[in-house]
XYZ file of C-alpha atoms in Angstrom:
240
model
C -77.805 0.167 -35.669
C -77.625 -1.319 -33.034
C -76.799 -4.773 -34.648
C -73.666 -2.605 -37.414
C -72.350 -1.922 -33.604
C -72.571 -5.384 -32.365
C -70.631 -6.780 -35.279
C -68.394 -5.024 -35.252
C -67.031 -4.656 -31.396
C -65.264 -8.434 -31.658
C -63.259 -7.052 -35.336
C -62.060 -4.239 -33.140
C -60.786 -6.858 -29.947
C -59.500 -8.510 -32.818
C -57.187 -6.305 -34.659
C -56.018 -4.325 -31.237
C -54.556 -8.528 -30.181
C -53.414 -8.472 -33.485
C -51.530 -5.303 -32.913
C -49.987 -6.537 -29.325
C -48.143 -9.680 -31.233
C -48.370 -13.286 -29.686
C -49.391 -13.345 -25.889
C -45.534 -12.951 -23.982
C -44.069 -16.908 -23.330
C -43.057 -17.492 -19.103
C -40.745 -20.227 -20.780
C -39.025 -18.227 -23.071
C -38.742 -15.176 -21.208
C -36.831 -16.577 -18.137
C -34.476 -18.699 -20.867
C -33.424 -16.058 -21.440
C -33.429 -13.302 -18.582
C -30.036 -14.776 -17.775
C -28.319 -14.275 -21.243
C -29.596 -10.530 -20.723
C -28.251 -9.839 -17.306
C -24.866 -11.368 -18.524
C -24.651 -8.771 -21.386
C -25.823 -6.074 -18.571
C -22.961 -7.154 -16.163
C -20.327 -4.793 -16.283
C -16.887 -6.501 -17.517
C -14.875 -7.351 -15.156
C -11.299 -5.343 -14.385
C -8.549 -6.961 -15.999
C -6.370 -8.588 -13.439
C -2.839 -6.838 -12.666
C 0.406 -7.084 -14.479
C 3.055 -8.288 -11.982
C 5.888 -6.446 -11.800
C 9.177 -8.425 -12.796
C 12.577 -6.539 -11.138
C 15.760 -7.492 -11.969
C 16.851 -9.680 -8.929
C 20.117 -8.325 -6.587
C 20.832 -6.579 -3.513
C 19.342 -2.579 -4.112
C 20.324 0.055 -1.764
C 17.556 2.220 -0.425
C 17.543 6.151 -1.022
C 17.382 8.104 2.041
C 15.831 11.078 -0.305
C 12.838 9.266 -1.395
C 12.388 6.971 1.891
C 9.581 8.527 4.271
C 7.935 6.900 7.421
C 5.253 8.652 8.093
C 3.854 7.767 11.480
C 0.555 8.940 12.698
C -1.475 8.670 16.211
C -4.751 10.407 17.703
C -4.422 13.079 20.183
C -7.426 12.990 23.314
C -9.629 12.162 20.159
C -9.628 15.852 19.172
C -6.930 15.422 16.146
C -4.371 12.960 14.570
C -1.051 14.588 14.853
C 1.690 12.760 12.940
C 5.530 12.428 12.781
C 8.148 12.022 9.667
C 10.839 9.277 9.989
C 13.461 8.842 7.451
C 16.483 6.709 7.193
C 20.199 6.601 7.785
C 20.851 3.204 4.907
C 19.053 0.865 4.491
C 19.369 -1.879 1.771
C 16.652 -4.886 0.025
C 17.401 -7.824 -1.816
C 15.228 -8.962 -4.548
C 15.110 -12.425 -5.339
C 13.618 -12.966 -8.820
C 13.123 -16.708 -7.697
C 12.211 -16.952 -5.129
C 10.321 -13.597 -2.967
C 10.258 -15.684 0.077
C 14.013 -15.456 -0.005
C 13.803 -11.353 -0.775
C 14.420 -9.320 2.529
C 14.912 -5.675 3.572
C 17.095 -3.897 6.648
C 16.882 0.112 7.440
C 17.946 2.680 9.937
C 16.225 5.381 11.091
C 17.596 7.953 12.785
C 15.422 9.045 15.792
C 17.113 12.403 16.616
C 15.957 13.386 13.269
C 12.102 12.928 14.018
C 10.310 15.737 12.487
C 6.482 16.757 13.792
C 6.954 20.129 12.175
C 6.650 21.315 16.147
C 9.740 22.343 17.611
C 8.807 21.500 21.001
C 7.392 18.102 20.803
C 10.369 16.825 18.182
C 12.088 17.487 21.787
C 10.036 16.126 23.852
C 9.828 12.920 22.036
C 13.591 12.832 21.258
C 13.329 12.968 25.720
C 13.153 10.239 28.101
C 9.532 10.406 28.161
C 9.817 8.647 24.947
C 12.455 7.650 22.516
C 15.157 8.711 24.788
C 17.038 9.624 21.527
C 20.743 10.702 23.231
C 20.669 7.552 24.348
C 19.299 5.106 21.477
C 19.677 7.018 18.787
C 18.934 5.040 16.266
C 15.483 2.081 15.147
C 16.397 -0.612 13.138
C 13.832 -3.045 11.444
C 15.347 -6.380 9.932
C 12.799 -8.489 7.820
C 12.836 -12.177 8.839
C 10.195 -13.552 5.842
C 8.293 -12.174 2.848
C 5.495 -13.760 1.082
C 2.872 -12.829 -1.804
C 0.007 -11.888 -1.155
C -1.504 -10.968 -4.164
C -0.692 -9.135 -8.442
C 2.284 -6.720 -7.061
C 1.731 -7.439 -3.201
C 3.516 -8.796 -0.409
C 2.809 -9.229 3.693
C 6.806 -8.934 5.019
C 7.463 -9.623 8.686
C 10.165 -8.383 10.238
C 12.362 -6.903 14.168
C 11.266 -3.406 14.454
C 14.176 -1.971 17.230
C 13.428 0.764 19.405
C 14.863 1.825 22.121
C 16.189 -1.856 23.440
C 12.931 -3.115 22.613
C 13.081 -5.877 20.112
C 9.134 -6.483 18.595
C 7.603 -8.456 15.548
C 5.752 -6.071 13.139
C 4.323 -6.961 9.836
C 4.189 -4.432 7.016
C 1.945 -4.838 3.949
C 3.119 -4.519 1.309
C 3.010 -2.713 -2.596
C 5.514 -2.750 -5.220
C 5.078 0.669 -6.821
C 7.360 0.323 -9.778
C 10.908 -1.176 -10.981
C 13.055 -0.767 -14.416
C 15.092 1.345 -15.336
C 15.418 4.927 -13.303
C 14.813 7.346 -16.271
C 17.546 9.749 -14.584
C 20.509 7.577 -12.856
C 20.633 4.665 -15.758
C 20.139 2.127 -13.126
C 17.592 -0.796 -12.048
C 15.168 0.766 -9.463
C 12.662 -1.284 -7.392
C 10.098 1.113 -5.292
C 7.563 0.045 -2.694
C 4.573 1.143 0.062
C 3.531 -0.377 2.886
C 1.118 -0.145 5.738
C 1.128 -1.223 9.468
C -0.027 -0.706 12.787
C 1.805 -0.784 16.345
C 1.444 -0.317 19.534
C 3.654 2.034 20.984
C 3.370 0.573 24.890
C 5.296 -2.665 23.505
C 8.513 0.004 23.010
C 8.552 1.476 25.824
C 7.471 4.791 24.183
C 4.037 4.816 25.425
C 3.343 8.480 27.711
C -0.183 9.543 28.519
C -1.450 6.139 26.756
C -4.152 5.620 26.240
C -5.476 8.859 26.131
C -2.901 9.534 23.286
C -3.707 6.796 21.295
C -1.562 3.641 21.830
C -2.135 2.464 18.330
C 0.391 4.246 16.112
C -0.443 4.138 12.282
C 3.108 3.517 9.983
C 2.800 4.398 6.017
C 5.940 4.074 4.517
C 7.255 5.117 1.147
C 11.186 4.054 -0.927
C 13.024 3.376 -3.651
C 16.475 2.243 -4.547
C 18.897 1.290 -7.292
C 20.781 -1.750 -8.569
C 24.552 -1.015 -9.364
C 25.799 -3.046 -12.393
C 22.565 -4.114 -13.147
C 21.689 -4.887 -17.039
C 19.162 -2.956 -18.477
C 15.998 -4.253 -18.354
C 14.934 -3.335 -22.157
C 16.561 -4.925 -24.662
C 17.103 -2.988 -27.530
C 18.241 -0.287 -25.168
C 20.996 -2.898 -24.293
C 21.529 -3.898 -27.922
C 21.898 0.382 -29.313
C 24.647 1.161 -26.215
C 26.389 -2.198 -27.347
C 26.364 -1.173 -31.052
C 27.196 2.593 -29.798
C 30.240 0.846 -27.890
């Protein structure tokens, strides 16, 4: 009986090895690893499609323009204030974006913090002295492409009687025919950080933060611009 077991043991081992297949080949595994990793890697996101506004000068819409400023109050809260614009123009050069420009006028007297007493304090001589300096202005001095639909816009910001350079990080949100106005439209958002002490409105700094964050959104329309959709233009001509 022991002799039979002795003979059967090598046969059982051989069968187990055969069932498991061939021994792994380290060289083959190393060669296959990059391909497996590549197959498992997530696909790259498609590049953002460039928006192509129609060239010309756009009148910015005060009812769809917000300039939101935010600061830190003694490290406890982050109040904000909203400004609008009274007028603004944006000239878009489709052939050379660096030749584009923007300028806006901001009525400081219309500041809105949602707190009446704070509005009055900010308009006082402690800050904007709005009775003497009722408006602020921004006029661009350079425009540079910073990526798909991204731009860096530098310009002169004037508050009270002080003018300092400010750089905006700008995103082109969209461009095309406005569905209600039937005119070519363009829309942007922008962010920046400025120091209020640079512009003579630095009361209570640094307890009330010197750094102020700006968030801007605006849109405007272009008069007498061609319709972007050629089919729509042909249809309009046929009806005429």
